[in-house]
mmCIF file of C-alpha atoms and ligand atoms in Angstrom:
data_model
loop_
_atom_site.group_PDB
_atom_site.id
_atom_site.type_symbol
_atom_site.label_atom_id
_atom_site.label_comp_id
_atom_site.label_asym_id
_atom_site.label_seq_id
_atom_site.Cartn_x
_atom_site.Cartn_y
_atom_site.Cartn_z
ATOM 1 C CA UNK A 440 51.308 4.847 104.578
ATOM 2 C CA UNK A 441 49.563 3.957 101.445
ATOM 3 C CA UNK A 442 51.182 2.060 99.017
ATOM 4 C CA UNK A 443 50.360 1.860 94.959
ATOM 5 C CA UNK A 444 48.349 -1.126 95.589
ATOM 6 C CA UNK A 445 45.981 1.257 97.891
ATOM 7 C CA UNK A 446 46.033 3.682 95.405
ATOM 8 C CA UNK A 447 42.717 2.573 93.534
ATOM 9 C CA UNK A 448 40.926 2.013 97.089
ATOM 10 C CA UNK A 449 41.948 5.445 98.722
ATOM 11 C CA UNK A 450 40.197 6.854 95.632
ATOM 12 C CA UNK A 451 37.590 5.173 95.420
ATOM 13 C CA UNK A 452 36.573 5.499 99.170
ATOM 14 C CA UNK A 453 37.635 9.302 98.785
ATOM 15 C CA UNK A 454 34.796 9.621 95.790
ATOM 16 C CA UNK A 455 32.341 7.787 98.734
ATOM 17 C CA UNK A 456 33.329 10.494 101.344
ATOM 18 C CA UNK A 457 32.672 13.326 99.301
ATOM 19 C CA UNK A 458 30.043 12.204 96.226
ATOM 20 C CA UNK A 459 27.244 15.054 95.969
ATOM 21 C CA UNK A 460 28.752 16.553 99.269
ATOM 22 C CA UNK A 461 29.941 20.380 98.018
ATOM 23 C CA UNK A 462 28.715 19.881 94.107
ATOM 24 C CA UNK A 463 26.911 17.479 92.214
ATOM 25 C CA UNK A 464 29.519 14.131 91.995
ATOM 26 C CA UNK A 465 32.700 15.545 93.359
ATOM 27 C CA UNK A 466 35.935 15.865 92.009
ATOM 28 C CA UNK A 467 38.356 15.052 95.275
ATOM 29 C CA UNK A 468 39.239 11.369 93.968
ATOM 30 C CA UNK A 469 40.936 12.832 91.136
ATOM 31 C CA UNK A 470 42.452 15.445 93.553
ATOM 32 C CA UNK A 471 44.129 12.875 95.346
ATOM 33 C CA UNK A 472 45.514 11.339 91.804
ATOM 34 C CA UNK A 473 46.942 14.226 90.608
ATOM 35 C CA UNK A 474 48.557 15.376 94.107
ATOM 36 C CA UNK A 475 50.438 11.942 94.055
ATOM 37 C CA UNK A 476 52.532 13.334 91.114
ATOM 38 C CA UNK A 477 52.348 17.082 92.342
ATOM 39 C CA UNK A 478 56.338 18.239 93.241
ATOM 40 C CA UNK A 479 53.993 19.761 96.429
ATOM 41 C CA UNK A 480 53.367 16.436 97.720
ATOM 42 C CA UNK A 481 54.419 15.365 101.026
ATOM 43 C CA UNK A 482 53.542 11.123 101.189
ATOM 44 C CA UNK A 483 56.013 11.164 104.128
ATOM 45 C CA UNK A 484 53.143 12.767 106.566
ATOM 46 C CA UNK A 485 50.053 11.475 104.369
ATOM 47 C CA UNK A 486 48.604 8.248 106.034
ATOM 48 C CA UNK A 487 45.743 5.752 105.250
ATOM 49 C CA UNK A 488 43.480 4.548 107.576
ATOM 50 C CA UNK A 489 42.726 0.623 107.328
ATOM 51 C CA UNK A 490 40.439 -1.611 108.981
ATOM 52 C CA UNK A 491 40.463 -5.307 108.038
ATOM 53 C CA UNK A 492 42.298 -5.145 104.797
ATOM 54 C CA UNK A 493 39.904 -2.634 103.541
ATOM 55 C CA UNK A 494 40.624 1.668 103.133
ATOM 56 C CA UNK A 495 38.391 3.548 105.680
ATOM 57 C CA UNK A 496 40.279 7.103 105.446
ATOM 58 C CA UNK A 497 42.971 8.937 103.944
ATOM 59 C CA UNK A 498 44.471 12.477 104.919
ATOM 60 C CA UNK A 499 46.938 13.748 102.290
ATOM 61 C CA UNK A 500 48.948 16.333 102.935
ATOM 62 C CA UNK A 501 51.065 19.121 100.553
ATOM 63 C CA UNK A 502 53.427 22.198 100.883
ATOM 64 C CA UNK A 503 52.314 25.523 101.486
ATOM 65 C CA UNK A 504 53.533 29.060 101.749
ATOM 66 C CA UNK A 505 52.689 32.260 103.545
ATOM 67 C CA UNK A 506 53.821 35.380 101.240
ATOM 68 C CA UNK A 507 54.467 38.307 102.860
ATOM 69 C CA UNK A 508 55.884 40.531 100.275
ATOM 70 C CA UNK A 509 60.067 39.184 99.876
ATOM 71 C CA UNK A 510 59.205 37.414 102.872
ATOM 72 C CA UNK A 511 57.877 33.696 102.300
ATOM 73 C CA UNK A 512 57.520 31.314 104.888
ATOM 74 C CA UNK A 513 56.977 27.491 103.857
ATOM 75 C CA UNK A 514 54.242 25.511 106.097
ATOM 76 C CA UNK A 515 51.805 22.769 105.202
ATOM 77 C CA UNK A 516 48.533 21.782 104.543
ATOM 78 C CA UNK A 517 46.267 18.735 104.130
ATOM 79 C CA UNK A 518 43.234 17.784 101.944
ATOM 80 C CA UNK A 519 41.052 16.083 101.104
ATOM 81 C CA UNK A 520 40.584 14.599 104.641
ATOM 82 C CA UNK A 521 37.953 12.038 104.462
ATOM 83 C CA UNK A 522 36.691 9.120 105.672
ATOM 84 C CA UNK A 523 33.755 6.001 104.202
ATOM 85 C CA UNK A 524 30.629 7.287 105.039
ATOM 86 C CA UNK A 525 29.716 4.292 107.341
ATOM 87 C CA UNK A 526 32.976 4.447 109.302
ATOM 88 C CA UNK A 527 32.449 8.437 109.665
ATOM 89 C CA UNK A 528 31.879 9.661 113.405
ATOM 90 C CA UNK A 529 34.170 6.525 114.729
ATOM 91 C CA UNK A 530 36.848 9.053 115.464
ATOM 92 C CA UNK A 531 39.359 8.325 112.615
ATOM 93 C CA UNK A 532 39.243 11.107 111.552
ATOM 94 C CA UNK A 533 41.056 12.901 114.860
ATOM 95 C CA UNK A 534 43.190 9.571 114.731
ATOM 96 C CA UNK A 535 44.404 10.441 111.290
ATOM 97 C CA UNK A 536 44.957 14.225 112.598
ATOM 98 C CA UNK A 537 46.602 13.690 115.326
ATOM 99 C CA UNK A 538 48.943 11.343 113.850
ATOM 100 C CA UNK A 539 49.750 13.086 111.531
ATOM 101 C CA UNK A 540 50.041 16.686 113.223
ATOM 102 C CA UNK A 541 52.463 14.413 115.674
ATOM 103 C CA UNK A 542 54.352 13.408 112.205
ATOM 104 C CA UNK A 543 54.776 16.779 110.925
ATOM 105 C CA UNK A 544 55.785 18.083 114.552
ATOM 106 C CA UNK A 545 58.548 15.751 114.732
ATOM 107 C CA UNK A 546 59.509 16.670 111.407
ATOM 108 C CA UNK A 547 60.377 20.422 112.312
ATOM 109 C CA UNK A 548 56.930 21.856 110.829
ATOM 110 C CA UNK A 549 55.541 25.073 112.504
ATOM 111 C CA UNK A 550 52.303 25.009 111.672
ATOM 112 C CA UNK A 551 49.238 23.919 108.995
ATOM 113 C CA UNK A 552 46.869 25.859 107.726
ATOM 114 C CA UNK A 553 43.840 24.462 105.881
ATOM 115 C CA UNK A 554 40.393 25.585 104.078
ATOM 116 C CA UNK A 555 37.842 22.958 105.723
ATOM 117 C CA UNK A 556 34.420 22.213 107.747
ATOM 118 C CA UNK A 557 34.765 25.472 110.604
ATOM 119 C CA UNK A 558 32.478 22.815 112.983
ATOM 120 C CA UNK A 559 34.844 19.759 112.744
ATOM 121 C CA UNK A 560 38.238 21.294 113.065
ATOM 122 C CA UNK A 561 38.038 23.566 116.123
ATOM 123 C CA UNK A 562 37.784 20.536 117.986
ATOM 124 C CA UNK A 563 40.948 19.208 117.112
ATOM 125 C CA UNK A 564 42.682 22.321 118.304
ATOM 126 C CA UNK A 565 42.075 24.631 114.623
ATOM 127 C CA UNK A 566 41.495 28.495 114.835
ATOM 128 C CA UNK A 567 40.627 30.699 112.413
ATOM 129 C CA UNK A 568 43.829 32.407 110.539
ATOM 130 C CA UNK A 569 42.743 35.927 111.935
ATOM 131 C CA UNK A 570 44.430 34.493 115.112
ATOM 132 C CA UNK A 571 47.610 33.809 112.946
ATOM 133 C CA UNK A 572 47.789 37.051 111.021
ATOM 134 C CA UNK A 573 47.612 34.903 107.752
ATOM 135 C CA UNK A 574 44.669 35.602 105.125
ATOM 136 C CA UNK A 575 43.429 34.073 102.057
ATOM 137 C CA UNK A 576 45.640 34.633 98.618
ATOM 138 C CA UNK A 577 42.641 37.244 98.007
ATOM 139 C CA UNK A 578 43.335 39.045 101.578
ATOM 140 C CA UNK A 579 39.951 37.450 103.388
ATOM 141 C CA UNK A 580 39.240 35.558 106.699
ATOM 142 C CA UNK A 581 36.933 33.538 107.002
ATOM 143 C CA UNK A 582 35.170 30.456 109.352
ATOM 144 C CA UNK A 583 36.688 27.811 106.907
ATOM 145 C CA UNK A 584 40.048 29.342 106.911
ATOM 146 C CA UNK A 585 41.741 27.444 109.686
ATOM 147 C CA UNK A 586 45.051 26.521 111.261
ATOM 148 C CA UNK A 587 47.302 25.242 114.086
ATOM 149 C CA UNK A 588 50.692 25.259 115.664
ATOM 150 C CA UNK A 589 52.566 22.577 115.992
ATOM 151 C CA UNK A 590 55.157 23.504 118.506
ATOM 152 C CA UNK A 591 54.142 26.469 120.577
ATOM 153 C CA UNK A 592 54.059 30.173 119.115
ATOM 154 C CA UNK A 593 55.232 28.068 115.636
ATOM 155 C CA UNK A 594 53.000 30.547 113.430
ATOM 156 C CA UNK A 595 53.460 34.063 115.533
ATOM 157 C CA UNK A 596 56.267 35.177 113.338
ATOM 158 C CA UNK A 597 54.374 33.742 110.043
ATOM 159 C CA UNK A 598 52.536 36.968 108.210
ATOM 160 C CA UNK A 599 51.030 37.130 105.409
ATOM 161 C CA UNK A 600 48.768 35.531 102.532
ATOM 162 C CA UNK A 601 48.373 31.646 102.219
ATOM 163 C CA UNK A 602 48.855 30.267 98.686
ATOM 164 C CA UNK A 603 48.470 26.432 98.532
ATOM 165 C CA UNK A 604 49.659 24.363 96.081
ATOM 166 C CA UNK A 605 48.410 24.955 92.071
ATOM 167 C CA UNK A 606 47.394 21.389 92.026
ATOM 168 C CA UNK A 607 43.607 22.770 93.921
ATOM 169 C CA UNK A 608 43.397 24.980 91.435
ATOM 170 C CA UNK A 609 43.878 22.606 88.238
ATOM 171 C CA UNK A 610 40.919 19.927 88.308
ATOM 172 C CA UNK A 611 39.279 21.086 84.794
ATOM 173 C CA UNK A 612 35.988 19.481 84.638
ATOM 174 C CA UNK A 613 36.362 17.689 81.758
ATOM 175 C CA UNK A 614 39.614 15.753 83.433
ATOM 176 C CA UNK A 615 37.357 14.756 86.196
ATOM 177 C CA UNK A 616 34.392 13.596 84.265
ATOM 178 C CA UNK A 617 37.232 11.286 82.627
ATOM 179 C CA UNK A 618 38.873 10.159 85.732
ATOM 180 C CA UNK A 619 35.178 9.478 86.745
ATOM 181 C CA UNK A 620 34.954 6.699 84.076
ATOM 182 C CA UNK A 621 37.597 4.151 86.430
ATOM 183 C CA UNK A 622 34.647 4.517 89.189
ATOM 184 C CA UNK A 623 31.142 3.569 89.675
ATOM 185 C CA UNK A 624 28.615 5.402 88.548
ATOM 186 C CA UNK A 625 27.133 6.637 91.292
ATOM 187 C CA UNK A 626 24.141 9.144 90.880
ATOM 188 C CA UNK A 627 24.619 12.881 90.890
ATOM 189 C CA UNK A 628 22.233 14.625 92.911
ATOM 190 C CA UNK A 629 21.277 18.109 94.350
ATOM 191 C CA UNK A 630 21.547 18.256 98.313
ATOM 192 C CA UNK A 631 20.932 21.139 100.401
ATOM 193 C CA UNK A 632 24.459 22.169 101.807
ATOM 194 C CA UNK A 633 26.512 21.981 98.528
ATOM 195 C CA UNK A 634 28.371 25.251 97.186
ATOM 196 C CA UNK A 635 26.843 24.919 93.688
HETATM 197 C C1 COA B 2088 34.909 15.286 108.248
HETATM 198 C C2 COA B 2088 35.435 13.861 108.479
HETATM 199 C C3 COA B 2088 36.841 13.748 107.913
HETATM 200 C C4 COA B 2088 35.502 13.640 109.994
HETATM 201 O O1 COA B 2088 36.023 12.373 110.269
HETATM 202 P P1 COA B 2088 35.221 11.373 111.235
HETATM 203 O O2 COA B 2088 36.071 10.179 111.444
HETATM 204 O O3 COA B 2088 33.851 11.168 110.682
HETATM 205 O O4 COA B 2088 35.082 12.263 112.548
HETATM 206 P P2 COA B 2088 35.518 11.856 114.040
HETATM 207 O O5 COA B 2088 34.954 10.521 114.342
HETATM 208 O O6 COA B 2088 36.959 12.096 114.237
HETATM 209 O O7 COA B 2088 34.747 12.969 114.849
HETATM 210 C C5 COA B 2088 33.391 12.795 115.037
HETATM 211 C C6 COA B 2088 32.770 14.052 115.556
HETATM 212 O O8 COA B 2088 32.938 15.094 114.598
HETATM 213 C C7 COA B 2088 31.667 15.544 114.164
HETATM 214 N N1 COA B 2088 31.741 15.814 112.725
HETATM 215 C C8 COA B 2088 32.086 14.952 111.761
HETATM 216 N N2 COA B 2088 32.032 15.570 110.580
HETATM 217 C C9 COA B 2088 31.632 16.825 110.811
HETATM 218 C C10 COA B 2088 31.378 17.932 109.993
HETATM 219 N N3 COA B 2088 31.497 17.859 108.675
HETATM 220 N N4 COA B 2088 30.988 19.083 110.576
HETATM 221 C C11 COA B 2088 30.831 19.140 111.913
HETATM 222 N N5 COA B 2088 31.063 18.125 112.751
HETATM 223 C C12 COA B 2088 31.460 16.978 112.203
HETATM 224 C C13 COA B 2088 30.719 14.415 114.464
HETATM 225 O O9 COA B 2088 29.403 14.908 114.620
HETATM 226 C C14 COA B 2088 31.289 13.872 115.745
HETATM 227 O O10 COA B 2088 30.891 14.692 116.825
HETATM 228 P P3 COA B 2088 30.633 14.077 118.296
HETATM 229 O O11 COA B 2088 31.928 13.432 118.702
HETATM 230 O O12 COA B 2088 30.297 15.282 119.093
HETATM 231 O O13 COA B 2088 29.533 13.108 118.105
HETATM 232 C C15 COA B 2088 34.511 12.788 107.862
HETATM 233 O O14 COA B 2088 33.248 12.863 108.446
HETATM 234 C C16 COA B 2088 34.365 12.882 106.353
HETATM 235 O O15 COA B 2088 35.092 12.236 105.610
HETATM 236 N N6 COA B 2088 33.395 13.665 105.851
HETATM 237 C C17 COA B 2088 33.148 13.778 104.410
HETATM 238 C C18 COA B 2088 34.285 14.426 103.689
HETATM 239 C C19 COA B 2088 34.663 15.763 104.302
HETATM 240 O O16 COA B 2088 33.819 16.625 104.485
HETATM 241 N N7 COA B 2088 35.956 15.927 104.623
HETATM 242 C C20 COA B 2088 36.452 17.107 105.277
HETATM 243 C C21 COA B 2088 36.638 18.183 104.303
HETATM 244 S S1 COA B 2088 37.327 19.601 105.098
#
Protein backbone atom coordinates (compact mmCIF):
# COMPACT_ATOMS: atom_id res chain seq x y z
CA UNK A 1 0.00 0.00 0.00
CA UNK A 2 1.47 3.25 -0.95
CA UNK A 3 2.10 5.67 1.48
CA UNK A 4 2.45 9.77 0.98
CA UNK A 5 6.08 9.36 0.81
CA UNK A 6 5.42 7.10 -2.51
CA UNK A 7 3.17 9.48 -3.67
CA UNK A 8 5.72 11.56 -5.87
CA UNK A 9 7.35 8.13 -7.20
CA UNK A 10 3.99 6.31 -8.15
CA UNK A 11 3.51 9.43 -10.30
CA UNK A 12 6.28 9.85 -11.65
CA UNK A 13 6.76 6.15 -12.78
CA UNK A 14 2.95 6.33 -13.84
CA UNK A 15 3.96 9.45 -16.36
CA UNK A 16 6.98 6.72 -17.57
CA UNK A 17 4.32 3.96 -18.20
CA UNK A 18 2.12 5.92 -20.19
CA UNK A 19 4.26 9.17 -21.77
CA UNK A 20 3.27 9.46 -25.64
CA UNK A 21 1.41 6.03 -25.21
CA UNK A 22 -2.55 7.06 -26.16
CA UNK A 23 -1.73 11.05 -26.85
CA UNK A 24 1.14 13.13 -27.09
CA UNK A 25 2.63 13.34 -23.12
CA UNK A 26 -0.15 11.76 -21.18
CA UNK A 27 -2.18 12.92 -18.55
CA UNK A 28 -2.54 9.56 -16.14
CA UNK A 29 0.06 10.97 -13.43
CA UNK A 30 -2.25 13.65 -12.68
CA UNK A 31 -5.11 11.05 -12.81
CA UNK A 32 -3.68 9.27 -10.08
CA UNK A 33 -3.31 12.80 -8.01
CA UNK A 34 -6.58 13.80 -8.27
CA UNK A 35 -8.19 10.18 -7.58
CA UNK A 36 -6.24 10.27 -4.18
CA UNK A 37 -8.70 13.04 -3.05
CA UNK A 38 -11.72 11.67 -5.19
CA UNK A 39 -14.72 10.52 -2.41
CA UNK A 40 -14.61 7.40 -5.29
CA UNK A 41 -11.37 6.28 -4.12
CA UNK A 42 -10.80 2.96 -2.74
CA UNK A 43 -6.72 3.02 -1.28
CA UNK A 44 -7.86 -0.05 0.73
CA UNK A 45 -7.58 -2.39 -2.61
CA UNK A 46 -5.01 0.01 -4.52
CA UNK A 47 -1.41 -1.44 -4.12
CA UNK A 48 2.16 -0.41 -5.24
CA UNK A 49 4.50 -2.57 -6.60
CA UNK A 50 8.22 -2.12 -5.19
CA UNK A 51 11.42 -3.56 -6.01
CA UNK A 52 14.50 -2.48 -4.04
CA UNK A 53 13.21 0.65 -2.48
CA UNK A 54 12.23 1.93 -5.80
CA UNK A 55 8.17 2.13 -7.42
CA UNK A 56 7.88 -0.37 -10.37
CA UNK A 57 3.86 -0.37 -10.61
CA UNK A 58 0.80 0.91 -9.23
CA UNK A 59 -2.93 -0.28 -9.82
CA UNK A 60 -5.46 2.16 -8.31
CA UNK A 61 -8.67 1.31 -7.96
CA UNK A 62 -12.29 3.47 -7.55
CA UNK A 63 -16.12 2.89 -7.15
CA UNK A 64 -18.34 2.22 -9.84
CA UNK A 65 -21.97 1.75 -10.66
CA UNK A 66 -24.15 -0.12 -13.09
CA UNK A 67 -27.54 1.99 -13.69
CA UNK A 68 -30.27 0.23 -14.71
CA UNK A 69 -33.06 2.64 -14.59
CA UNK A 70 -34.11 2.87 -10.31
CA UNK A 71 -31.97 0.00 -10.20
CA UNK A 72 -28.14 0.79 -9.38
CA UNK A 73 -25.77 -1.68 -8.51
CA UNK A 74 -22.29 -0.48 -6.95
CA UNK A 75 -19.05 -2.49 -8.31
CA UNK A 76 -15.50 -1.36 -8.93
CA UNK A 77 -13.00 -0.49 -11.19
CA UNK A 78 -9.25 0.16 -11.53
CA UNK A 79 -7.00 2.54 -13.57
CA UNK A 80 -4.47 3.57 -14.52
CA UNK A 81 -2.74 0.12 -14.23
CA UNK A 82 0.80 0.54 -15.14
CA UNK A 83 4.01 -0.49 -14.72
CA UNK A 84 8.11 1.26 -15.57
CA UNK A 85 8.68 0.54 -18.92
CA UNK A 86 11.85 -1.59 -18.20
CA UNK A 87 10.15 -3.73 -15.54
CA UNK A 88 7.04 -4.22 -18.08
CA UNK A 89 6.52 -7.97 -19.30
CA UNK A 90 8.09 -9.29 -15.74
CA UNK A 91 4.59 -10.26 -14.79
CA UNK A 92 3.73 -7.53 -12.20
CA UNK A 93 1.36 -6.57 -13.73
CA UNK A 94 -0.91 -10.04 -13.20
CA UNK A 95 0.81 -9.89 -9.64
CA UNK A 96 -0.77 -6.55 -8.97
CA UNK A 97 -4.20 -8.04 -10.50
CA UNK A 98 -4.44 -10.83 -8.89
CA UNK A 99 -3.74 -9.38 -5.63
CA UNK A 100 -5.79 -7.18 -5.80
CA UNK A 101 -8.90 -9.03 -7.46
CA UNK A 102 -8.07 -11.51 -4.27
CA UNK A 103 -8.41 -8.11 -2.05
CA UNK A 104 -11.58 -6.99 -3.42
CA UNK A 105 -13.00 -10.71 -3.33
CA UNK A 106 -12.43 -10.94 0.24
CA UNK A 107 -13.92 -7.71 0.66
CA UNK A 108 -17.51 -8.81 -0.57
CA UNK A 109 -17.04 -7.21 -4.23
CA UNK A 110 -18.95 -8.93 -7.13
CA UNK A 111 -17.27 -7.93 -9.84
CA UNK A 112 -14.91 -5.05 -11.82
CA UNK A 113 -15.41 -3.74 -14.82
CA UNK A 114 -12.76 -1.68 -16.63
CA UNK A 115 -12.04 0.26 -20.11
CA UNK A 116 -8.38 -1.15 -20.96
CA UNK A 117 -5.84 -2.96 -23.54
CA UNK A 118 -8.62 -5.95 -25.01
CA UNK A 119 -5.02 -8.10 -25.64
CA UNK A 120 -3.66 -7.87 -22.02
CA UNK A 121 -6.71 -8.43 -19.93
CA UNK A 122 -8.36 -11.56 -21.36
CA UNK A 123 -5.53 -13.28 -20.04
CA UNK A 124 -6.10 -12.53 -16.63
CA UNK A 125 -9.58 -13.93 -16.80
CA UNK A 126 -11.46 -10.32 -18.44
CA UNK A 127 -14.44 -10.65 -20.95
CA UNK A 128 -16.01 -8.27 -22.78
CA UNK A 129 -19.24 -6.64 -20.89
CA UNK A 130 -21.60 -8.12 -23.69
CA UNK A 131 -21.06 -11.32 -21.58
CA UNK A 132 -22.26 -9.30 -18.46
CA UNK A 133 -25.23 -7.52 -19.95
CA UNK A 134 -23.51 -4.16 -18.90
CA UNK A 135 -22.74 -1.41 -21.71
CA UNK A 136 -20.98 1.78 -21.90
CA UNK A 137 -22.81 5.07 -20.22
CA UNK A 138 -23.52 5.74 -24.12
CA UNK A 139 -25.20 2.06 -24.55
CA UNK A 140 -21.97 0.50 -26.65
CA UNK A 141 -19.78 -2.69 -26.36
CA UNK A 142 -16.85 -2.79 -27.28
CA UNK A 143 -13.16 -4.92 -27.23
CA UNK A 144 -11.84 -2.46 -24.50
CA UNK A 145 -14.89 -2.70 -22.43
CA UNK A 146 -13.98 -5.48 -20.07
CA UNK A 147 -14.82 -7.19 -16.80
CA UNK A 148 -14.72 -10.08 -14.28
CA UNK A 149 -16.40 -11.84 -11.44
CA UNK A 150 -15.07 -12.16 -8.45
CA UNK A 151 -17.05 -14.84 -6.78
CA UNK A 152 -18.92 -16.97 -9.25
CA UNK A 153 -22.13 -15.65 -11.21
CA UNK A 154 -21.15 -12.16 -9.03
CA UNK A 155 -22.24 -9.94 -12.17
CA UNK A 156 -25.35 -12.20 -13.66
CA UNK A 157 -27.89 -10.20 -11.80
CA UNK A 158 -25.89 -6.76 -12.58
CA UNK A 159 -27.80 -4.96 -15.79
CA UNK A 160 -27.32 -2.09 -17.09
CA UNK A 161 -24.96 0.96 -18.11
CA UNK A 162 -21.47 1.45 -16.42
CA UNK A 163 -20.76 5.00 -15.20
CA UNK A 164 -17.30 5.33 -13.52
CA UNK A 165 -16.30 7.79 -11.37
CA UNK A 166 -16.40 11.84 -12.65
CA UNK A 167 -12.84 12.08 -11.65
CA UNK A 168 -11.93 10.33 -15.65
CA UNK A 169 -13.86 12.74 -16.92
CA UNK A 170 -12.28 16.00 -15.19
CA UNK A 171 -8.46 16.19 -16.32
CA UNK A 172 -8.81 19.74 -18.24
CA UNK A 173 -5.74 20.13 -20.21
CA UNK A 174 -4.59 23.05 -18.88
CA UNK A 175 -4.52 21.29 -15.14
CA UNK A 176 -2.33 18.69 -16.62
CA UNK A 177 0.08 20.82 -18.49
CA UNK A 178 0.47 22.39 -14.82
CA UNK A 179 0.77 19.25 -12.91
CA UNK A 180 3.33 18.46 -15.74
CA UNK A 181 5.66 21.25 -14.41
CA UNK A 182 6.60 18.86 -10.89
CA UNK A 183 7.99 16.25 -13.66
CA UNK A 184 10.65 15.99 -16.17
CA UNK A 185 10.33 17.17 -19.25
CA UNK A 186 10.21 14.46 -21.23
CA UNK A 187 9.60 14.93 -25.08
CA UNK A 188 6.17 14.75 -26.62
CA UNK A 189 6.05 12.79 -29.61
CA UNK A 190 3.66 11.27 -32.28
CA UNK A 191 3.64 7.30 -32.22
CA UNK A 192 1.63 5.13 -34.30
CA UNK A 193 -1.00 3.50 -31.86
CA UNK A 194 -2.10 6.67 -29.93
CA UNK A 195 -5.94 7.78 -30.02
CA UNK A 196 -5.08 11.37 -31.07
C1 LIG B 1 -0.16 -3.21 -19.52
C2 LIG B 1 0.80 -3.41 -18.33
C3 LIG B 1 0.13 -2.91 -17.06
C4 LIG B 1 1.04 -4.92 -18.20
O1 LIG B 1 1.87 -5.17 -17.10
P1 LIG B 1 3.20 -6.05 -17.29
O2 LIG B 1 3.79 -6.26 -15.95
O3 LIG B 1 4.05 -5.42 -18.34
O4 LIG B 1 2.59 -7.39 -17.90
P2 LIG B 1 2.80 -8.88 -17.36
O5 LIG B 1 4.25 -9.10 -17.15
O6 LIG B 1 1.86 -9.17 -16.26
O7 LIG B 1 2.30 -9.69 -18.61
C5 LIG B 1 3.17 -9.80 -19.68
C6 LIG B 1 2.45 -10.34 -20.88
O8 LIG B 1 1.42 -9.43 -21.26
C7 LIG B 1 1.67 -8.95 -22.57
N1 LIG B 1 1.31 -7.53 -22.61
C8 LIG B 1 1.81 -6.55 -21.84
N2 LIG B 1 1.23 -5.39 -22.18
C9 LIG B 1 0.39 -5.65 -23.18
C10 LIG B 1 -0.47 -4.87 -23.96
N3 LIG B 1 -0.55 -3.56 -23.78
N4 LIG B 1 -1.22 -5.47 -24.90
C11 LIG B 1 -1.10 -6.80 -25.10
N5 LIG B 1 -0.31 -7.61 -24.39
C12 LIG B 1 0.43 -7.04 -23.44
C13 LIG B 1 3.14 -9.15 -22.79
O9 LIG B 1 3.41 -9.26 -24.18
C14 LIG B 1 3.39 -10.44 -22.06
O10 LIG B 1 2.96 -11.53 -22.85
P3 LIG B 1 3.71 -12.96 -22.78
O11 LIG B 1 3.61 -13.41 -21.35
O12 LIG B 1 2.90 -13.78 -23.72
O13 LIG B 1 5.09 -12.67 -23.21
C15 LIG B 1 2.15 -2.70 -18.55
O14 LIG B 1 2.78 -3.22 -19.68
C16 LIG B 1 2.06 -1.19 -18.69
O15 LIG B 1 2.18 -0.46 -17.71
N6 LIG B 1 1.86 -0.67 -19.91
C17 LIG B 1 1.81 0.78 -20.14
C18 LIG B 1 0.62 1.41 -19.49
C19 LIG B 1 -0.68 0.72 -19.88
O16 LIG B 1 -0.97 0.55 -21.06
N7 LIG B 1 -1.47 0.33 -18.87
C20 LIG B 1 -2.69 -0.40 -19.08
C21 LIG B 1 -3.77 0.52 -19.46
S1 LIG B 1 -5.29 -0.36 -19.63
Amino acid sequence: METKDDWYNVELMTQHAFWNKHHLGCDEHYLVHKLRQDKDYLPELSRIAVKDGVVIGCIMYSKALVVDGADTHEIITFGPLCVEPKWQGSGVGELLLRETMNLAANKGYKGIVIFGEPDYYPRIGFKTCDNFHIKTADGKNFDAFMGIELVKDGMKNIKGKFYESNVFENLPREEVEEYNKNFPQLQKLRFPGQWD
